[in-house]
Coordinates of N, CA and C in Angstrom, one line a residue:
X1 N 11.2 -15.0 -11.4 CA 10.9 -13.6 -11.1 C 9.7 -13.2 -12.0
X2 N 9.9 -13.8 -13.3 CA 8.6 -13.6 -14.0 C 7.2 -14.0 -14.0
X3 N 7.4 -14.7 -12.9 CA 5.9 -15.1 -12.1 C 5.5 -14.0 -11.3
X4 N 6.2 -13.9 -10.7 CA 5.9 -13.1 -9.0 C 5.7 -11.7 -9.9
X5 N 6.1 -11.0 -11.3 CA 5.5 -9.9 -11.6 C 3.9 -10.3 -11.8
X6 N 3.9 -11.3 -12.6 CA 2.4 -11.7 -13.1 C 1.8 -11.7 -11.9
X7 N 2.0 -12.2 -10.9 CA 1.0 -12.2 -9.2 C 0.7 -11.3 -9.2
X8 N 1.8 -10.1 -9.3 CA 1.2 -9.0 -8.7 C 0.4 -8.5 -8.9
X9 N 0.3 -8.8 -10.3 CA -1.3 -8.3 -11.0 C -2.6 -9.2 -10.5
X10 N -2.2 -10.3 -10.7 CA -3.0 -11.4 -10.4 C -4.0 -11.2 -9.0
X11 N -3.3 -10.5 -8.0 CA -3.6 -10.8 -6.6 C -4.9 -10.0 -6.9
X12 N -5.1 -8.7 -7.5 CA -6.2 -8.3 -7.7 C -7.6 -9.1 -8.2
X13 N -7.2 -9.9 -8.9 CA -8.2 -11.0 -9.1 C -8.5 -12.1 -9.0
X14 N -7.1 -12.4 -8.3 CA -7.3 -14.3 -8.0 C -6.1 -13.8 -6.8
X15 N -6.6 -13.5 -5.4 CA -6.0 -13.3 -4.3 C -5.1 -14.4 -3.5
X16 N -6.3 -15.7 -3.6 CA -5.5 -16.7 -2.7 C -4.9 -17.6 -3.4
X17 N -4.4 -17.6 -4.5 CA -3.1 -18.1 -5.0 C -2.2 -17.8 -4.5
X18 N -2.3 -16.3 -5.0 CA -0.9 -15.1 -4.9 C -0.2 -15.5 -3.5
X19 N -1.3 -15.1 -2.4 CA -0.9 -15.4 -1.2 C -0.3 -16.5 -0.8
X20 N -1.1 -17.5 -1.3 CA -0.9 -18.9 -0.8 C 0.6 -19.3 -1.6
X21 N 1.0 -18.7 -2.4 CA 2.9 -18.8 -2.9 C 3.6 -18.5 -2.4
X22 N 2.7 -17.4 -0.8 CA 3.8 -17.1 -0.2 C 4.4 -17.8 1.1
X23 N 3.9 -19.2 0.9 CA 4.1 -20.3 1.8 C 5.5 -20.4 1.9
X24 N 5.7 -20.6 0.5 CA 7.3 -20.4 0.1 C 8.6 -19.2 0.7
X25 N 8.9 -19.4 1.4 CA 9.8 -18.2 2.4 C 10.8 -18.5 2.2
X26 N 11.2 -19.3 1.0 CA 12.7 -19.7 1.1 C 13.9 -18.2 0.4
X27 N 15.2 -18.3 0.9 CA 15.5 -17.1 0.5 C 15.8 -16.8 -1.6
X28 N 15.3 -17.8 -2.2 CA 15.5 -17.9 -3.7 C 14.2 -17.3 -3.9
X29 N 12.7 -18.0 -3.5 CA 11.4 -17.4 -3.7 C 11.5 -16.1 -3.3
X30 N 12.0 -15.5 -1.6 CA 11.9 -14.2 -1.0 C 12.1 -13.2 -2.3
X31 N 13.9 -13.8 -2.9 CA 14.5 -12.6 -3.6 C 13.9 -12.6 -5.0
X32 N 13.1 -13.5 -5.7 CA 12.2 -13.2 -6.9 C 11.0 -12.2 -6.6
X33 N 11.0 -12.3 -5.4 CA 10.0 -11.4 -5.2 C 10.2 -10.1 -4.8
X34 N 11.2 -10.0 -4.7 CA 12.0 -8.4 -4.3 C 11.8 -7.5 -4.7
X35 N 11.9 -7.5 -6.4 CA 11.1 -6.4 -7.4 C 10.4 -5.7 -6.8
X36 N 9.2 -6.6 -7.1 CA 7.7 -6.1 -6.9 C 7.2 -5.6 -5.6
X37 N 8.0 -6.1 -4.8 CA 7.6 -6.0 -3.7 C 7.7 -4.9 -3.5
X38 N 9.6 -3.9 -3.8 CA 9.8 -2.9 -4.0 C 9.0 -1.9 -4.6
X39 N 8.7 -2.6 -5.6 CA 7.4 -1.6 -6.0 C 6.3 -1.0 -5.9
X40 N 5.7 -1.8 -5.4 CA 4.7 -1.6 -4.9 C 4.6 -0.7 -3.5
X41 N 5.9 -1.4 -2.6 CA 5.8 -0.3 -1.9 C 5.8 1.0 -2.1
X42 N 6.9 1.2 -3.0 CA 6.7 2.5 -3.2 C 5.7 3.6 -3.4
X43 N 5.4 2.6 -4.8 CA 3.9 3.6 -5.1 C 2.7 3.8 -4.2
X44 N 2.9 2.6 -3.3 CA 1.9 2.8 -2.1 C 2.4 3.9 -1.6
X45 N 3.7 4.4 -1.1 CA 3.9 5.2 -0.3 C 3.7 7.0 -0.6
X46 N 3.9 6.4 -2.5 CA 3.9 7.8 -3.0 C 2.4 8.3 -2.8
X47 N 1.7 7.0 -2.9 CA 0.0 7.2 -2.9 C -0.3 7.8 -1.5
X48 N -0.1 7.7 -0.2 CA 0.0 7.8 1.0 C 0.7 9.7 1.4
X49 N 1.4 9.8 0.7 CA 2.3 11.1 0.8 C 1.0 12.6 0.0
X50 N 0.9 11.7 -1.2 CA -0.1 12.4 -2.0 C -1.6 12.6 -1.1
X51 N -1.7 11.9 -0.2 CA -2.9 12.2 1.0 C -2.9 13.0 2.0
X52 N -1.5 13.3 2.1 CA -1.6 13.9 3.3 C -1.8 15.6 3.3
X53 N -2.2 16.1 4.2 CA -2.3 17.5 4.5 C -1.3 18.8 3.9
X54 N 0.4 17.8 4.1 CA 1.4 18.6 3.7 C 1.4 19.2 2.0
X55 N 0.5 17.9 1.4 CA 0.6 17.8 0.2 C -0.3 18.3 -0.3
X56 N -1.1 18.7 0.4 CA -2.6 19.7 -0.1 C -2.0 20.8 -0.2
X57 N -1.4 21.7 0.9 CA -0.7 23.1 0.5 C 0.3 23.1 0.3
X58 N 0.9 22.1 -0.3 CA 2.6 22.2 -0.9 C 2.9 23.6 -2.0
X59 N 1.8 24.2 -2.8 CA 1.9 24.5 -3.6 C 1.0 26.5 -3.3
X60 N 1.0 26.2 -1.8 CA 0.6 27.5 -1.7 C 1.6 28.6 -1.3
X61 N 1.5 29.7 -1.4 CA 2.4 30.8 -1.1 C 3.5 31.0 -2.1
X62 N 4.7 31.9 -1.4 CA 5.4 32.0 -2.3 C 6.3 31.2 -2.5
X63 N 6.2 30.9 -1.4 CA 7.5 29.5 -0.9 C 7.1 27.9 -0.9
X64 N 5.7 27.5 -1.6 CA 5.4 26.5 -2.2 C 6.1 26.0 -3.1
X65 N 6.1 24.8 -3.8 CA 7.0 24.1 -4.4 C 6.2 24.2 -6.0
X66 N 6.8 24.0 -7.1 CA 6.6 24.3 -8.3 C 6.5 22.6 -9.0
X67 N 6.2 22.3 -10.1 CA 5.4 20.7 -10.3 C 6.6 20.0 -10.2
X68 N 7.6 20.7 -10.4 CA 9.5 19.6 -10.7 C 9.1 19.2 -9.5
X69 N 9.7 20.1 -8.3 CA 10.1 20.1 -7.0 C 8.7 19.2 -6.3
X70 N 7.5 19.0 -6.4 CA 6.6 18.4 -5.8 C 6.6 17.2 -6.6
X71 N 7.0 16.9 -7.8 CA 7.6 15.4 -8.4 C 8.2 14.4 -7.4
X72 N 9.2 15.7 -7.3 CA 10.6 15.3 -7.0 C 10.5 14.7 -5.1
X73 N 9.8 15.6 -4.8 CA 9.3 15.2 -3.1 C 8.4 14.3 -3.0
X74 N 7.2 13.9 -3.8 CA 7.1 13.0 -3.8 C 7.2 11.4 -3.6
X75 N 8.2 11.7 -5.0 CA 8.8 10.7 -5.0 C 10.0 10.1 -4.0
X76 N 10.6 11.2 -3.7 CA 11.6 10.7 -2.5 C 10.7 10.4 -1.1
X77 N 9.6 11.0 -1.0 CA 8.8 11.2 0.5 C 8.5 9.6 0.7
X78 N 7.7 9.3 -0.8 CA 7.1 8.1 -0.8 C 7.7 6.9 -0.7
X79 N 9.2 7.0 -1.2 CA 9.9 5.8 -0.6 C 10.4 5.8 0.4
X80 N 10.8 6.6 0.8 CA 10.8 7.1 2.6 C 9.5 6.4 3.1
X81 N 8.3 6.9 3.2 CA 6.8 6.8 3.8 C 6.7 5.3 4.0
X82 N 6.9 4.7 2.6 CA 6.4 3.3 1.9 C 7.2 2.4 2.9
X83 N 9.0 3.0 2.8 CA 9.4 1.7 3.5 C 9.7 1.6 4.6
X84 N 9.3 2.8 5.9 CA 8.7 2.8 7.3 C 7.6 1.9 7.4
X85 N 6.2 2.5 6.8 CA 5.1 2.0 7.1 C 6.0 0.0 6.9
X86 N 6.1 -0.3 5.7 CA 6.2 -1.8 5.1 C 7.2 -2.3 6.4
X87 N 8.0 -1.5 6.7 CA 9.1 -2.5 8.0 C 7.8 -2.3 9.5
X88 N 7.8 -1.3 10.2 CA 6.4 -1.0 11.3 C 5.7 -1.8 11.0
X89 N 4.4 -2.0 9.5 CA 3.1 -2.3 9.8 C 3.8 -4.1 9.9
X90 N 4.6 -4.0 9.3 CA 4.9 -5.7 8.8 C 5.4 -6.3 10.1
X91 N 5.9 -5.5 10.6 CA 6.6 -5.7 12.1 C 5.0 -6.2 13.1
X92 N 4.2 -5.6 13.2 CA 3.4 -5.2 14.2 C 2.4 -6.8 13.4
X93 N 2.1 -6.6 12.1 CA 2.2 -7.6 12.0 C 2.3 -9.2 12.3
X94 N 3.5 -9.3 12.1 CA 4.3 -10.2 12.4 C 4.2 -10.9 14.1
X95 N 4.3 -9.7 15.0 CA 3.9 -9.9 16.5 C 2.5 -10.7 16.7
X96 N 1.6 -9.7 15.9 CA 0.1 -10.6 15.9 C -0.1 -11.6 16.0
X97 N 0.1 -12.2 14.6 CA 0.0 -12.9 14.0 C 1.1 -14.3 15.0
X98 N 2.4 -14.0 15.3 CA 2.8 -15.0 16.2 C 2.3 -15.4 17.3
X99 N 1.1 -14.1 17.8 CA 0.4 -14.4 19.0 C -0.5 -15.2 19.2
X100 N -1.0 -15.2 18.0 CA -2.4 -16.2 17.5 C -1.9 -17.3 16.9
X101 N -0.7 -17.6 16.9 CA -0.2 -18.9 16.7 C 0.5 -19.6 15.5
X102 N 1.1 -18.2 14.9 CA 1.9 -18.4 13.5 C 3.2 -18.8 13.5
X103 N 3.6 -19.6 13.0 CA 5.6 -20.1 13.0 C 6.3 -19.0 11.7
X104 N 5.3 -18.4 11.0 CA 5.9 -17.8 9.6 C 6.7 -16.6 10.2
X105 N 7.9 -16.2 9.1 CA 9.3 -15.4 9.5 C 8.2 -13.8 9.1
X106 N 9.4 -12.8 9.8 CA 9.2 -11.5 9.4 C 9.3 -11.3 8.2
X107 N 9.8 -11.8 7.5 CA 10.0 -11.3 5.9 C 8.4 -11.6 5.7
X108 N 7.9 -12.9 5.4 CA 6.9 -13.3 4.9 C 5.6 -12.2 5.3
X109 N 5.8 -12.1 6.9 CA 4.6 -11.2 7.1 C 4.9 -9.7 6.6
X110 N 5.9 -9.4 6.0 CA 6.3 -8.3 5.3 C 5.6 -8.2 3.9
X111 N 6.0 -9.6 3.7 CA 5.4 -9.8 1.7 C 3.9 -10.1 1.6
X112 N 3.6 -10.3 2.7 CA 1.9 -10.4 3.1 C 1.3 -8.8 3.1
X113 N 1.8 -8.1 3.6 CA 1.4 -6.9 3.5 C 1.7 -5.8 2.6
X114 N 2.8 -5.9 1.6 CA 3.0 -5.5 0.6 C 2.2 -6.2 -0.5
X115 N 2.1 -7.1 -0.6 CA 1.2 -7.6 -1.9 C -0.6 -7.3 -1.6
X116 N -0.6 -7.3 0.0 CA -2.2 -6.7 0.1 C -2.5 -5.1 -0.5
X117 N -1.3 -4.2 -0.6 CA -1.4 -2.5 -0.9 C -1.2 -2.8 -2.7
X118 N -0.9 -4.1 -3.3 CA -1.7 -3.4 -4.7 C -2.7 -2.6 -5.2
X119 N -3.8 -2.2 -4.4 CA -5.0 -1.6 -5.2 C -4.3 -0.2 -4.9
X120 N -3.9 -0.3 -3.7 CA -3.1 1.4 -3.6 C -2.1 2.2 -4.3
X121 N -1.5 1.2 -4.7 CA -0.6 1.6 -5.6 C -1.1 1.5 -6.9
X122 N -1.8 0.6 -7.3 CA -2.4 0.7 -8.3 C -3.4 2.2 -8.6
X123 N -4.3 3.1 -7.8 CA -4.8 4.2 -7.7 C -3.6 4.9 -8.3
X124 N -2.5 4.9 -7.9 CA -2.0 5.7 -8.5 C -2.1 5.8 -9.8
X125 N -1.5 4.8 -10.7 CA -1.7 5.1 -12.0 C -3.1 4.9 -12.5
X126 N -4.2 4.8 -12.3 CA -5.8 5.3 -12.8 C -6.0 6.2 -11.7
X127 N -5.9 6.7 -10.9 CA -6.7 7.8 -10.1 C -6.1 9.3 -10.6
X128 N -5.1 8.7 -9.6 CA -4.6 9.9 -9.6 C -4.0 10.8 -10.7
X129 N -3.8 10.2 -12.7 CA -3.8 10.9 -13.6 C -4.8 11.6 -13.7
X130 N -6.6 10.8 -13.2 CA -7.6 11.6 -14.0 C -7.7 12.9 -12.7
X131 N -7.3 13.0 -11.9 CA -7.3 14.0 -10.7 C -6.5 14.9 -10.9
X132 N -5.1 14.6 -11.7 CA -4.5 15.8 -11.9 C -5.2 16.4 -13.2
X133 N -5.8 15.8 -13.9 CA -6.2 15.7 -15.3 C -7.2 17.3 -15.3
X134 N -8.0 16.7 -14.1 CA -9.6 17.5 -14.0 C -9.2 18.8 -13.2
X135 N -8.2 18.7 -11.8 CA -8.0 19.6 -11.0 C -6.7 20.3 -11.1
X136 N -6.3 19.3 -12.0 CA -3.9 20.1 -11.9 C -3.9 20.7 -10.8
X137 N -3.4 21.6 -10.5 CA -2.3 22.2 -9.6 C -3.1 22.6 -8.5
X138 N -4.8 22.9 -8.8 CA -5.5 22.7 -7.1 C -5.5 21.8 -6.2
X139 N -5.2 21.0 -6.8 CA -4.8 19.7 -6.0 C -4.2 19.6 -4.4
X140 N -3.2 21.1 -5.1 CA -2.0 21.5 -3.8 C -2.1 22.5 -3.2
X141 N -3.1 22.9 -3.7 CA -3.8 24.5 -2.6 C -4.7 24.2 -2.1
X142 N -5.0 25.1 -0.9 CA -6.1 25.6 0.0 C -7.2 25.6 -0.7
X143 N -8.5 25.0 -0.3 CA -9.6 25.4 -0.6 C -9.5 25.9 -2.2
X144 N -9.4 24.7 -3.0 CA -9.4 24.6 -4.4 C -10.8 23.6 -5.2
X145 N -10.5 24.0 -6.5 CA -11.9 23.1 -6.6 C -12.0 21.8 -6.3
X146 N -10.9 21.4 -5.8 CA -11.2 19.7 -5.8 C -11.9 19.5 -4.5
X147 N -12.5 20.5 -3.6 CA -13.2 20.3 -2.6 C -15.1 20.3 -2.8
X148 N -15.0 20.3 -4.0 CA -16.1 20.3 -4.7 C -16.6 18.6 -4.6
X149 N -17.7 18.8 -5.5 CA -18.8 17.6 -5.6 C -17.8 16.6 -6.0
X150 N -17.3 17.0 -7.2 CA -16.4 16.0 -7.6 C -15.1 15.6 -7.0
X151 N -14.9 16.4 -5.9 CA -13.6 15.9 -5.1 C -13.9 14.9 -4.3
X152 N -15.1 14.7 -3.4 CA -15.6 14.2 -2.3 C -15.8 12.9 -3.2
X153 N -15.9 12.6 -4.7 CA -16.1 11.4 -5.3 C -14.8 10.9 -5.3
X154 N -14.0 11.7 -5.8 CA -12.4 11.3 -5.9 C -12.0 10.3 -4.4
X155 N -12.3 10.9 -3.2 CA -12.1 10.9 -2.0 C -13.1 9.6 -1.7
X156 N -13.8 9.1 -2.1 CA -14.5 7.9 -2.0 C -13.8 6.7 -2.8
X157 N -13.6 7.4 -4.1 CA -13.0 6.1 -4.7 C -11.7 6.0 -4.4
X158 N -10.6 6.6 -3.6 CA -9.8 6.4 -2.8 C -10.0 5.7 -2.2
X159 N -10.8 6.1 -1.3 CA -11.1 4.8 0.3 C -11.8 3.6 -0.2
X160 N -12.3 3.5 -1.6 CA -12.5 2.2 -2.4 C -11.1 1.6 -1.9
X161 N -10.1 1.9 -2.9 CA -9.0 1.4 -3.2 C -8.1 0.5 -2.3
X162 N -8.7 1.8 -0.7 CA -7.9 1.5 1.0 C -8.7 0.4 1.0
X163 N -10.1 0.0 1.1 CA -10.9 -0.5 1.7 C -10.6 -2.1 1.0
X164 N -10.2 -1.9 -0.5 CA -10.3 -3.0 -1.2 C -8.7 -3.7 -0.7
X165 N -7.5 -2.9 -0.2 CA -6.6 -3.9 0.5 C -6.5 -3.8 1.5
X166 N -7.0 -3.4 2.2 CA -7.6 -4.0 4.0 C -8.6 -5.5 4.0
X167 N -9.4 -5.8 2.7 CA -9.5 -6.7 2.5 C -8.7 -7.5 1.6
X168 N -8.2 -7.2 1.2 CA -6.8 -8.2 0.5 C -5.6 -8.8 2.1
X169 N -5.6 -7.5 2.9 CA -4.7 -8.2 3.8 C -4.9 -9.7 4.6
X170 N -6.7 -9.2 5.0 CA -7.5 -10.2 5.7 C -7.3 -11.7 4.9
X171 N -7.6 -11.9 3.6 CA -7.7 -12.8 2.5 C -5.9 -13.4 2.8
X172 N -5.0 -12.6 2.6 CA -3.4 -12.2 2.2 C -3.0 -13.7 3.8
X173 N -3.7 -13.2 4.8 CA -3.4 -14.1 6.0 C -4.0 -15.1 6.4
X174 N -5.0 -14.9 5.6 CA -5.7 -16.4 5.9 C -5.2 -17.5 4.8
X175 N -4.9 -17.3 3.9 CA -4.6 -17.7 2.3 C -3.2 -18.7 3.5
X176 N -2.0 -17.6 3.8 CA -1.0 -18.2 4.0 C -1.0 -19.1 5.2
X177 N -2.1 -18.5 6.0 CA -1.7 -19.2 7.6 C -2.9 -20.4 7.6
X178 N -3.9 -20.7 6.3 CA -4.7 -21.3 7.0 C -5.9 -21.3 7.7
X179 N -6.0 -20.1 8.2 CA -6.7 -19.8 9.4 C -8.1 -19.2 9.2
X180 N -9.2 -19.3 10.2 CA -10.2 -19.3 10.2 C -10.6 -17.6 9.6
X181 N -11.9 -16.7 9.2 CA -11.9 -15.5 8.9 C -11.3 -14.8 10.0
X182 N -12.2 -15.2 11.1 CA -12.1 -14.5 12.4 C -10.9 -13.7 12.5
X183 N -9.9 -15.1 12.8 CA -8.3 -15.3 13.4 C -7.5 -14.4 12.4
X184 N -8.4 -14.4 10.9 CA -7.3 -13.5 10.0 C -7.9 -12.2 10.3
X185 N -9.1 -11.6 10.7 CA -8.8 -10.6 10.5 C -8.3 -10.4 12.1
X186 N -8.6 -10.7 13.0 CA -7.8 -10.4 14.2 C -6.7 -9.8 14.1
X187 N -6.0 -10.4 13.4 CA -4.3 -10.7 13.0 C -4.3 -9.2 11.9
X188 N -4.9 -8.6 11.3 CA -5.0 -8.0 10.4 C -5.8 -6.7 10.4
X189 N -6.4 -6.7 12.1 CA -7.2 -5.7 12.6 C -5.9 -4.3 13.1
X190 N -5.2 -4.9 13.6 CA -3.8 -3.9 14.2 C -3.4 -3.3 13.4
X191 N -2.6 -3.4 11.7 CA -2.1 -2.6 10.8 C -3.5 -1.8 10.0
X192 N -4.1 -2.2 9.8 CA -5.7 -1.8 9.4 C -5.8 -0.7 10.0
X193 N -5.9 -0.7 11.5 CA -6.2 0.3 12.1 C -5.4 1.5 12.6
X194 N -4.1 1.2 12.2 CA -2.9 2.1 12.5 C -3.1 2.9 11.3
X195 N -3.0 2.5 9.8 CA -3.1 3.4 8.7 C -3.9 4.1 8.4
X196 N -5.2 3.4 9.2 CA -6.8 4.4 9.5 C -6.7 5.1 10.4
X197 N -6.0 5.4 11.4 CA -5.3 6.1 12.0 C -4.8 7.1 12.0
X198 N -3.7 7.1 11.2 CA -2.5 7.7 10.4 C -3.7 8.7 9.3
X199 N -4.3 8.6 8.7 CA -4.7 8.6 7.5 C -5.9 9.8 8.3
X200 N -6.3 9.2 9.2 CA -7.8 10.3 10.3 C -7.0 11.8 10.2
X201 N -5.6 11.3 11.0 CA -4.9 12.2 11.6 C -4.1 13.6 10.4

């Protein structure tokens, strides 16, 4: 189990190991990696909730939520959010990827796609303290300063973060399956484009 924390870190800088361990689908490997896996989802999801529209005006009117209560929704939204998206994208995944010619189980293309959302989850703990740091509680109102110069940076180095595991996933499937760039991102163009999607909308 004390490996598969170290990967998680690792994947950020040495990708096709990480991935390529995940050859291993047996159910002893799966469940060492359970943790993390967990985890990551999550914070991905908390990271994903903290994006959205709802979460911009959470905090307006009178009947807005106070810092406990938008903790507290967060955190429950996000494991909610995290572990739709992770069963769906991994699902949709999975179909791909069998179409183009993969024998690998739904778990695996699950753990393929959760180990690609470390930079997102990772945003959370460097981004998003210096964001509450600079903006606190505009964060969650209407037309606050974070729509400023310095929000539109914040908002870039975000879609860094997206951009940097949309290419972790591409790497994440080729690493395990073998396969040509092409064929990985093919395989990796469907969930990519649903959370770019999701994320437009």
């Amino acid at each position: 189990m004390r490996e598969w924390w170290l990967r998680t870190i690792l994947v950020l800088s040495a990708p096709r190991p990480v991935f390529a361990a995940l050859r291993d689908d047996s159910n002893e490997s799966a469940a060492f990696r359970s943790e993390p896996v967990l985890l990551v989802v999550w914070l991905a999801g908390m990271v994903f909730v903290l994006s959205t529209r709802t979460a911009a005006h959470s905090m307006d009117g009178s009947d807005g939520y106070d810092a406990t209560l938008l903790a507290i929704w967060t955190f429950l939204a996000g494991g909610l959010f995290g572990g739709v998206f992770y069963w769906v994208l991994g699902g949709i995944l999975h179909r791909v990827t069998l179409l183009l010619g993969s024998q690998g189980s739904y778990r695996r293309a699950r753990h393929i796609l959760a180990f690609s959302t470390v930079p997102v989850a990772l945003s959370l703990l460097v981004l998003w303290p210096v964001k509450l740091a600079v903006y606190g509680s505009a964060l969650f109102h209407e037309g606050g300063p974070d729509s400023d110069t310095g929000g539109k940076l914040f908002e870039a180095l975000s879609l860094g973060f997206l951009v940097w595991s949309a290419c972790l996933l591409v790497v994440g499937v080729r690493a395990v399956h073998g396969w040509s760039w092409g064929r990985a991102l093919a395989a990796a163009a469907a969930p990519i484009l649903l959370t770019a999607a999701f994320l437009a909308f």
